[in-house]
Amino acid sequence: MADDAPAAIPARMLPTLTEHNRAFWTGGGDGHLLIPWCPQCRLWVLPPGAGCPDCGGVLDARPVSGRGTVFTYTVNHQPFVPTVPVPYVIAIVQLDEQSDLRIAANIVGCEPDSVSIGLPVEVRFERHDVDDDAVFVPVFTPRSA
Ligand SMILES: [Zn+2]
């Protein structure tokens, strides 16, 4: 990522795309949260890496439901990034697919005070442009149902 780019990069911490994490960060363009999956172990793997941590096998990104619950969270009041209004919620979301499948993400679309552990949430995507790529950052919002 270029050092002179902050003016063009709003809001979130944005990733550098690699062959291993590209599906994760771009799947939101089609509305899918794509998580690396090991077909041998039948295991979802986060964060995206080179291979399965159990068998070393090749991972295949597959869509998950995008539904989960808040595992833990913190409300940030420090304006670390000038373009992001505080307070905002940074959470670890436990995805429904697997008991240890957790993703760090912002919780949006609600008052920070309304977030609690166990809150049912679902994924949304925020589009950001990084160099020549469109990156779709997963964020979560409370589930209505
Ligand atoms: Zn495996």
Coordinates of N, CA and C and ligand atoms in Angstrom, one line a residue:
M1 N 0.8 -1.2 0.0 CA 0.0 0.0 0.0 C 0.9 1.2 0.0
A2 N 0.5 2.2 -0.8 CA 1.4 3.4 -0.9 C 1.3 4.3 0.4
D3 N 2.4 4.9 0.7 CA 2.5 5.7 1.9 C 1.8 7.0 1.7
D4 N 1.6 7.4 0.5 CA 1.1 8.8 0.3 C -0.4 8.7 -0.1
A5 N -1.1 7.7 0.3 CA -2.5 7.5 -0.1 C -3.6 7.8 0.9
P6 N -3.3 8.2 2.1 CA -4.3 8.2 3.1 C -5.5 9.1 2.7
A7 N -5.3 10.1 2.0 CA -6.5 11.0 1.6 C -7.5 10.2 0.8
A8 N -7.0 9.2 0.1 CA -7.9 8.5 -0.8 C -8.5 7.3 -0.1
I9 N -8.1 7.0 1.1 CA -8.5 5.8 1.7 C -9.3 6.1 3.0
P10 N -10.6 6.0 2.9 CA -11.4 6.4 4.0 C -11.6 5.3 5.0
A11 N -12.1 5.6 6.1 CA -12.7 4.7 7.1 C -11.8 3.6 7.6
R12 N -11.9 2.4 7.0 CA -11.5 1.2 7.6 C -10.0 0.9 7.3
M13 N -9.4 0.0 8.1 CA -8.1 -0.5 7.8 C -8.3 -1.4 6.6
L14 N -7.5 -1.1 5.6 CA -7.7 -1.9 4.3 C -6.5 -2.8 4.1
P15 N -6.8 -4.0 3.5 CA -5.8 -5.0 3.4 C -5.0 -4.8 2.1
T16 N -3.9 -5.5 2.1 CA -3.1 -5.7 0.9 C -3.6 -7.0 0.3
L17 N -4.0 -7.0 -0.9 CA -4.5 -8.3 -1.5 C -3.4 -9.2 -1.8
T18 N -3.6 -10.5 -1.5 CA -2.6 -11.5 -1.9 C -3.4 -12.6 -2.6
E19 N -2.7 -13.6 -3.2 CA -3.5 -14.7 -3.8 C -4.3 -15.5 -2.8
H20 N -3.9 -15.4 -1.5 CA -4.6 -16.2 -0.5 C -5.8 -15.5 0.1
N21 N -5.7 -14.1 0.2 CA -6.8 -13.4 0.8 C -7.8 -12.7 -0.2
R22 N -7.4 -12.8 -1.5 CA -8.2 -12.0 -2.5 C -9.7 -12.4 -2.4
A23 N -10.0 -13.7 -2.4 CA -11.4 -14.1 -2.4 C -12.2 -13.5 -1.2
F24 N -11.5 -13.5 0.0 CA -12.1 -13.0 1.2 C -12.5 -11.5 1.1
W25 N -11.5 -10.7 0.5 CA -11.7 -9.3 0.4 C -12.5 -8.8 -0.8
T26 N -12.7 -9.7 -1.7 CA -13.4 -9.2 -2.9 C -14.8 -9.9 -3.2
G27 N -15.0 -11.0 -2.4 CA -16.3 -11.7 -2.6 C -17.5 -10.9 -2.3
G28 N -17.4 -9.9 -1.5 CA -18.5 -9.0 -1.2 C -19.1 -8.3 -2.4
G29 N -18.3 -8.2 -3.5 CA -18.7 -7.6 -4.7 C -19.9 -8.4 -5.3
D30 N -20.0 -9.7 -5.0 CA -21.1 -10.5 -5.4 C -22.0 -10.8 -4.2
G31 N -21.8 -10.1 -3.2 CA -22.6 -10.3 -2.0 C -22.3 -11.5 -1.2
H32 N -21.1 -12.1 -1.4 CA -20.7 -13.3 -0.6 C -19.6 -13.1 0.3
L33 N -19.7 -13.6 1.5 CA -18.5 -13.6 2.4 C -17.9 -15.0 2.1
L34 N -16.7 -14.9 1.5 CA -16.0 -16.1 1.1 C -14.9 -16.4 2.1
I35 N -15.0 -17.6 2.6 CA -14.0 -18.1 3.7 C -13.3 -19.3 3.1
P36 N -12.0 -19.3 3.3 CA -11.2 -20.5 2.9 C -11.7 -21.7 3.6
W37 N -11.8 -22.8 2.8 CA -12.4 -24.1 3.3 C -11.4 -25.2 2.9
C38 N -11.2 -26.1 3.8 CA -10.4 -27.3 3.5 C -11.3 -28.5 3.2
P39 N -11.4 -28.9 2.0 CA -12.3 -30.0 1.6 C -11.9 -31.3 2.3
Q40 N -10.7 -31.5 2.6 CA -10.2 -32.7 3.3 C -10.7 -32.8 4.7
C41 N -10.4 -31.7 5.4 CA -10.8 -31.7 6.9 C -12.2 -31.2 7.1
R42 N -12.8 -30.7 6.1 CA -14.1 -30.1 6.2 C -14.1 -29.0 7.3
L43 N -13.1 -28.1 7.1 CA -12.8 -27.1 8.1 C -12.7 -25.7 7.4
W44 N -13.4 -24.7 8.0 CA -13.2 -23.3 7.6 C -12.0 -22.8 8.3
V45 N -11.2 -22.0 7.5 CA -9.9 -21.5 8.0 C -9.8 -20.0 8.0
L46 N -9.6 -19.3 9.1 CA -9.4 -17.9 9.2 C -8.2 -17.7 10.1
P47 N -7.4 -16.6 9.9 CA -7.4 -15.8 8.7 C -7.0 -16.5 7.5
P48 N -7.3 -15.9 6.3 CA -6.9 -16.6 5.0 C -5.4 -16.8 5.0
G49 N -5.0 -18.0 4.7 CA -3.6 -18.4 4.6 C -3.2 -19.2 3.4
A50 N -2.0 -19.7 3.4 CA -1.5 -20.5 2.3 C -2.1 -21.9 2.2
G51 N -2.4 -22.5 3.3 CA -2.9 -23.8 3.3 C -3.6 -24.1 4.6
C52 N -4.2 -25.3 4.6 CA -4.9 -25.8 5.8 C -3.9 -26.0 7.0
P53 N -4.2 -25.4 8.2 CA -3.3 -25.6 9.3 C -3.3 -27.0 9.8
D54 N -4.3 -27.8 9.5 CA -4.3 -29.2 10.0 C -3.6 -30.1 9.0
C55 N -3.9 -30.0 7.7 CA -3.4 -31.0 6.8 C -2.4 -30.4 5.8
G56 N -2.4 -29.1 5.7 CA -1.5 -28.5 4.7 C -2.1 -28.5 3.3
G57 N -3.3 -28.9 3.2 CA -4.0 -29.0 1.9 C -4.3 -27.6 1.4
V58 N -4.7 -27.6 0.1 CA -5.0 -26.4 -0.6 C -6.4 -26.0 -0.2
L59 N -6.6 -24.7 0.1 CA -7.9 -24.2 0.6 C -8.7 -23.7 -0.6
D60 N -10.0 -23.8 -0.5 CA -10.9 -23.4 -1.6 C -11.9 -22.4 -0.9
A61 N -11.9 -21.2 -1.4 CA -12.8 -20.2 -0.8 C -14.3 -20.5 -1.1
R62 N -15.1 -20.6 -0.1 CA -16.5 -20.9 -0.3 C -17.4 -19.8 0.4
P63 N -18.6 -19.6 0.0 CA -19.4 -18.6 0.7 C -20.0 -19.2 1.9
V64 N -20.0 -18.4 3.0 CA -20.7 -18.8 4.2 C -22.0 -17.9 4.2
S65 N -22.9 -18.2 5.2 CA -24.2 -17.5 5.3 C -24.0 -16.0 5.6
G66 N -22.9 -15.6 6.2 CA -22.8 -14.3 6.6 C -23.5 -13.9 7.9
R67 N -24.0 -15.0 8.6 CA -24.7 -14.8 9.9 C -23.8 -15.3 11.0
G68 N -23.9 -14.6 12.1 CA -23.2 -14.9 13.3 C -23.7 -14.2 14.5
T69 N -22.8 -14.3 15.6 CA -23.2 -13.6 16.8 C -21.9 -12.8 17.3
V70 N -22.2 -11.8 18.1 CA -21.0 -11.0 18.6 C -20.4 -11.9 19.7
F71 N -19.1 -12.2 19.6 CA -18.4 -13.1 20.5 C -17.8 -12.1 21.6
T72 N -17.2 -11.1 21.2 CA -16.8 -10.0 22.1 C -16.6 -8.7 21.3
Y73 N -16.6 -7.6 22.0 CA -16.5 -6.4 21.3 C -15.9 -5.3 22.2
T74 N -15.5 -4.2 21.6 CA -15.1 -3.0 22.3 C -15.7 -1.8 21.6
V75 N -16.0 -0.8 22.4 CA -16.5 0.5 21.8 C -15.3 1.4 21.8
N76 N -14.9 1.9 20.6 CA -13.7 2.7 20.5 C -14.1 4.2 20.5
H77 N -13.5 5.0 21.4 CA -13.8 6.4 21.5 C -12.6 7.2 21.1
Q78 N -11.6 6.6 20.7 CA -10.4 7.3 20.3 C -10.4 7.5 18.8
P79 N -10.3 8.7 18.3 CA -10.3 9.0 16.9 C -9.0 8.7 16.2
F80 N -8.6 7.4 16.1 CA -7.4 6.9 15.5 C -7.3 7.3 14.1
V81 N -8.5 7.2 13.4 CA -8.6 7.6 12.0 C -9.5 8.8 11.9
P82 N -9.0 9.9 11.4 CA -9.8 11.2 11.4 C -11.1 11.1 10.7
T83 N -11.1 10.2 9.6 CA -12.3 10.1 8.8 C -13.4 9.2 9.4
V84 N -13.1 8.5 10.5 CA -14.0 7.6 11.1 C -14.6 8.3 12.4
P85 N -15.9 8.6 12.3 CA -16.5 9.2 13.5 C -16.5 8.2 14.7
V86 N -16.2 8.7 15.9 CA -16.3 7.9 17.1 C -17.6 8.2 17.8
P87 N -18.2 7.4 18.7 CA -17.6 6.0 18.9 C -18.1 5.1 17.9
Y88 N -17.3 4.0 17.7 CA -17.7 2.9 16.9 C -17.3 1.6 17.5
V89 N -17.9 0.5 17.0 CA -17.8 -0.8 17.6 C -16.9 -1.7 16.8
I90 N -15.8 -2.2 17.5 CA -15.0 -3.3 16.9 C -15.4 -4.6 17.6
A91 N -15.7 -5.6 16.8 CA -16.2 -6.8 17.4 C -15.4 -8.0 16.9
I92 N -15.4 -9.1 17.6 CA -15.1 -10.4 17.1 C -16.4 -11.1 16.9
V93 N -16.7 -11.4 15.6 CA -18.0 -12.1 15.3 C -17.8 -13.6 15.1
Q94 N -18.5 -14.3 15.8 CA -18.5 -15.8 15.7 C -19.5 -16.2 14.6
L95 N -18.9 -16.7 13.5 CA -19.8 -17.1 12.4 C -20.5 -18.4 12.7
D96 N -21.7 -18.5 12.2 CA -22.6 -19.7 12.5 C -22.0 -21.0 12.0
E97 N -21.2 -21.0 11.0 CA -20.7 -22.2 10.4 C -19.9 -23.1 11.2
Q98 N -19.1 -22.5 12.1 CA -18.1 -23.4 12.8 C -17.8 -22.7 14.2
S99 N -17.6 -23.5 15.2 CA -17.6 -22.9 16.6 C -16.4 -22.0 16.8
D100 N -15.3 -22.2 16.0 CA -14.1 -21.4 16.3 C -13.9 -20.4 15.1
L101 N -14.9 -20.2 14.3 CA -14.7 -19.4 13.1 C -15.1 -18.0 13.4
R102 N -14.1 -17.1 13.6 CA -14.3 -15.8 14.1 C -13.6 -14.8 13.3
I103 N -14.3 -13.6 13.1 CA -13.8 -12.6 12.2 C -13.9 -11.3 13.0
A104 N -12.8 -10.5 12.9 CA -12.8 -9.1 13.5 C -13.5 -8.2 12.5
A105 N -14.4 -7.4 13.0 CA -15.1 -6.5 12.1 C -15.8 -5.4 12.9
N106 N -16.2 -4.3 12.2 CA -17.0 -3.3 12.8 C -18.4 -3.7 12.8
I107 N -19.1 -3.3 13.9 CA -20.6 -3.4 13.9 C -21.2 -2.1 13.5
V108 N -22.0 -2.1 12.5 CA -22.6 -0.8 12.0 C -24.1 -0.9 12.1
G109 N -24.7 0.3 11.8 CA -26.2 0.3 11.6 C -26.9 0.3 13.0
C110 N -26.2 0.6 14.1 CA -26.9 0.6 15.3 C -26.1 1.5 16.3
E111 N -26.7 1.8 17.4 CA -26.0 2.6 18.4 C -25.0 1.7 19.1
P112 N -23.8 2.2 19.3 CA -22.8 1.4 20.0 C -23.3 0.8 21.3
D113 N -24.1 1.5 22.1 CA -24.7 1.1 23.3 C -25.6 -0.1 23.2
S114 N -26.1 -0.4 22.0 CA -27.1 -1.5 21.8 C -26.4 -2.8 21.5
V115 N -25.1 -2.8 21.3 CA -24.3 -4.0 21.0 C -24.1 -4.7 22.3
S116 N -24.2 -6.1 22.3 CA -23.9 -6.9 23.4 C -23.4 -8.2 23.0
I117 N -22.7 -8.9 23.9 CA -22.2 -10.3 23.6 C -23.4 -11.2 23.3
G118 N -23.3 -11.9 22.2 CA -24.4 -12.8 21.8 C -25.4 -12.2 20.8
L119 N -25.2 -10.9 20.5 CA -26.1 -10.2 19.6 C -26.1 -10.9 18.2
P120 N -27.2 -11.3 17.7 CA -27.2 -11.9 16.3 C -26.9 -10.8 15.3
V121 N -26.0 -11.1 14.4 CA -25.6 -10.1 13.4 C -25.5 -10.8 12.0
E122 N -25.5 -10.0 11.0 CA -25.3 -10.5 9.6 C -24.4 -9.5 8.9
V123 N -23.8 -10.1 7.8 CA -22.7 -9.3 7.2 C -23.3 -8.3 6.2
R124 N -22.6 -7.2 6.0 CA -22.8 -6.2 5.0 C -21.4 -6.0 4.4
F125 N -21.3 -5.3 3.3 CA -20.0 -5.0 2.7 C -19.9 -3.5 2.4
E126 N -18.7 -3.0 2.7 CA -18.4 -1.6 2.4 C -17.3 -1.7 1.3
R127 N -17.6 -1.0 0.2 CA -16.7 -1.0 -0.9 C -15.6 0.1 -0.7
H128 N -14.4 -0.3 -0.9 CA -13.3 0.7 -0.9 C -12.4 0.3 -2.1
D129 N -11.8 1.4 -2.7 CA -10.9 1.1 -3.8 C -9.5 1.2 -3.3
V130 N -8.7 0.2 -3.5 CA -7.3 0.1 -3.1 C -6.5 -0.1 -4.4
D131 N -5.7 0.9 -4.7 CA -5.0 0.8 -6.0 C -6.0 0.5 -7.1
D132 N -5.8 -0.5 -7.8 CA -6.7 -0.8 -8.9 C -7.8 -1.8 -8.6
D133 N -7.8 -2.2 -7.3 CA -8.8 -3.2 -6.9 C -9.9 -2.6 -6.1
A134 N -11.1 -3.2 -6.2 CA -12.2 -2.9 -5.3 C -12.2 -3.9 -4.2
V135 N -12.1 -3.4 -3.0 CA -12.1 -4.3 -1.8 C -13.4 -4.1 -1.1
F136 N -14.0 -5.2 -0.7 CA -15.3 -5.2 0.0 C -15.1 -5.6 1.4
V137 N -15.1 -4.7 2.3 CA -14.8 -4.9 3.7 C -16.0 -5.4 4.4
P138 N -15.9 -6.6 5.0 CA -17.1 -7.1 5.7 C -17.3 -6.4 7.0
V139 N -18.5 -5.9 7.2 CA -18.9 -5.3 8.5 C -20.2 -6.0 8.9
F140 N -20.6 -5.9 10.1 CA -21.8 -6.6 10.6 C -22.9 -5.6 11.1
T141 N -24.1 -6.0 10.9 CA -25.2 -5.2 11.4 C -26.2 -6.1 12.2
P142 N -26.9 -5.6 13.2 CA -27.8 -6.5 13.9 C -28.8 -7.1 13.0
R143 N -29.1 -8.4 13.2 CA -30.1 -9.1 12.5 C -31.5 -8.7 12.9
S144 N -32.4 -8.5 12.0 CA -33.8 -8.1 12.3 C -34.6 -9.3 12.9
A145 N -34.3 -10.5 12.3 CA -35.2 -11.6 12.7 C -34.4 -12.5 13.7
Ligands
ZN1 ZN -7.1 -29.7 6.0

